[in-house]
Each structure stands twice: as structure tokens, then as C-alpha cells.
């Protein structure tokens, strides 16, 4: 069958999400600006009053969000290819030899190519002046 524009769009979306997952695996945890934590708001509702909110927020204060752009590939339709295929009519049942009727049918199949597009994502890195796995190491900035 032929893949329509909806399938093509789905392939691009799927490749974009896959690329985001693959490239996003080594990122630090996402920081929620509303709750001051990397936990979802619903998980914090019961414990937010019991913990020191400033302390929770200060654990992640050395992380900064950066917008990064990446090129991802996806498969898109690039026109159609037409091909001809012979269609041999079978003999009537019980006949071993008969004049074989051959008809040629023309078929169309989609042609695909790899396209590239830019996607943007948030990436969490150490803020300027901080380093290390947990961004806790503070370096002196030369002025």
C-alpha cells in the first residue's frame, strides 16, 4: 500500500522523539521551576510543608537550562516509482497445457528519502562557574 502524508508526518515525529530519548539519556534530571525540585508537583504536595523549601530549591541552584538545537533524520516520501509486472492467467483446472494469457499491470509505489530537520530541546548543564557531575564544584572566574 501507499503511505499517505499522515504516515510520513508520524515517521518524522517518531524519529524526533526517538532522537530526543537517545540524546537525552545522559542529561541531568529536569528541574521543575514551580516546585523547586525534580519531582512532579503531585508528588510534592504531601511533603512540601514538611521539608525546607529553600533547601530543596538550593540543591539544584547550580544547574542552568540551555536551549540546544540538533539535526535529526526522518524518512519522507519523495514522489512515486512506477513499475510493470507480468500477470499470468492460470490454466483452467485439469488442463495441463493451455495458451497462457499474459497481461501486464502497472503498479505505483512510494519513493522515500531521508530528510533532515532541526529540533530544539532544553538541556541542563552546570551554570557558568560550576563543574562536576553534580555541579557542586565552584571554580574561580578570572576577570
XYZ file of C-alpha atoms in Angstrom, residues 43-127:
85
model
C 4.332 14.013 44.425
C 5.424 17.108 46.336
C 2.002 18.243 47.557
C 2.016 15.974 50.596
C 5.643 16.597 51.614
C 6.238 20.217 50.639
C 5.198 21.553 54.044
C 7.386 19.103 55.949
C 10.629 19.947 54.142
C 12.526 23.176 53.956
C 11.565 24.616 50.568
C 14.693 26.790 50.299
C 16.900 23.781 50.914
C 15.121 21.727 48.258
C 15.498 24.533 45.722
C 19.135 25.200 46.674
C 20.155 21.645 45.769
C 19.669 22.496 42.075
C 20.681 26.144 42.005
C 23.912 25.441 40.079
C 22.068 23.889 37.112
C 21.153 26.107 34.164
C 18.850 25.322 31.253
C 20.303 25.737 27.779
C 18.384 25.578 24.517
C 20.219 23.251 22.149
C 19.479 22.532 18.504
C 20.134 19.191 16.889
C 19.697 17.807 13.406
C 17.531 14.691 13.277
C 16.843 12.496 10.293
C 13.473 11.172 9.253
C 12.124 9.274 6.266
C 9.786 11.250 3.997
C 8.040 10.468 0.722
C 9.809 11.684 -2.395
C 7.352 11.014 -5.207
C 6.430 7.619 -6.645
C 8.057 4.880 -8.702
C 6.043 3.115 -11.405
C 6.839 -0.455 -12.347
C 5.288 -3.048 -14.662
C 4.660 -6.619 -13.588
C 3.506 -9.515 -15.798
C 0.326 -11.243 -14.647
C -0.015 -14.800 -15.999
C -3.543 -16.196 -16.124
C -3.618 -19.790 -14.833
C -4.895 -22.693 -16.885
C -8.387 -23.926 -16.162
C -8.352 -26.669 -13.531
C -7.460 -30.027 -15.054
C -5.777 -28.586 -18.155
C -2.048 -29.208 -18.219
C -1.382 -27.165 -21.315
C -3.263 -24.103 -22.421
C -2.472 -20.866 -24.199
C -1.120 -18.668 -21.404
C -2.650 -15.233 -21.417
C -0.235 -12.612 -20.136
C -1.370 -9.186 -19.078
C 0.977 -6.515 -17.882
C -0.095 -4.470 -14.926
C 1.302 -1.141 -13.930
C 1.904 -0.556 -10.216
C 2.879 2.523 -8.266
C 4.858 2.503 -5.046
C 6.045 5.455 -2.965
C 9.670 6.511 -3.149
C 11.310 7.576 0.109
C 14.301 9.683 1.028
C 15.999 10.685 4.250
C 15.306 14.287 5.232
C 16.960 16.283 7.989
C 15.350 18.834 10.259
C 16.429 20.934 13.206
C 14.806 20.307 16.573
C 15.284 22.341 19.732
C 15.354 20.937 23.234
C 16.260 22.023 26.751
C 19.495 20.649 28.135
C 20.529 21.036 31.765
C 24.198 21.845 32.325
C 26.257 23.398 35.073
C 25.826 27.150 35.303
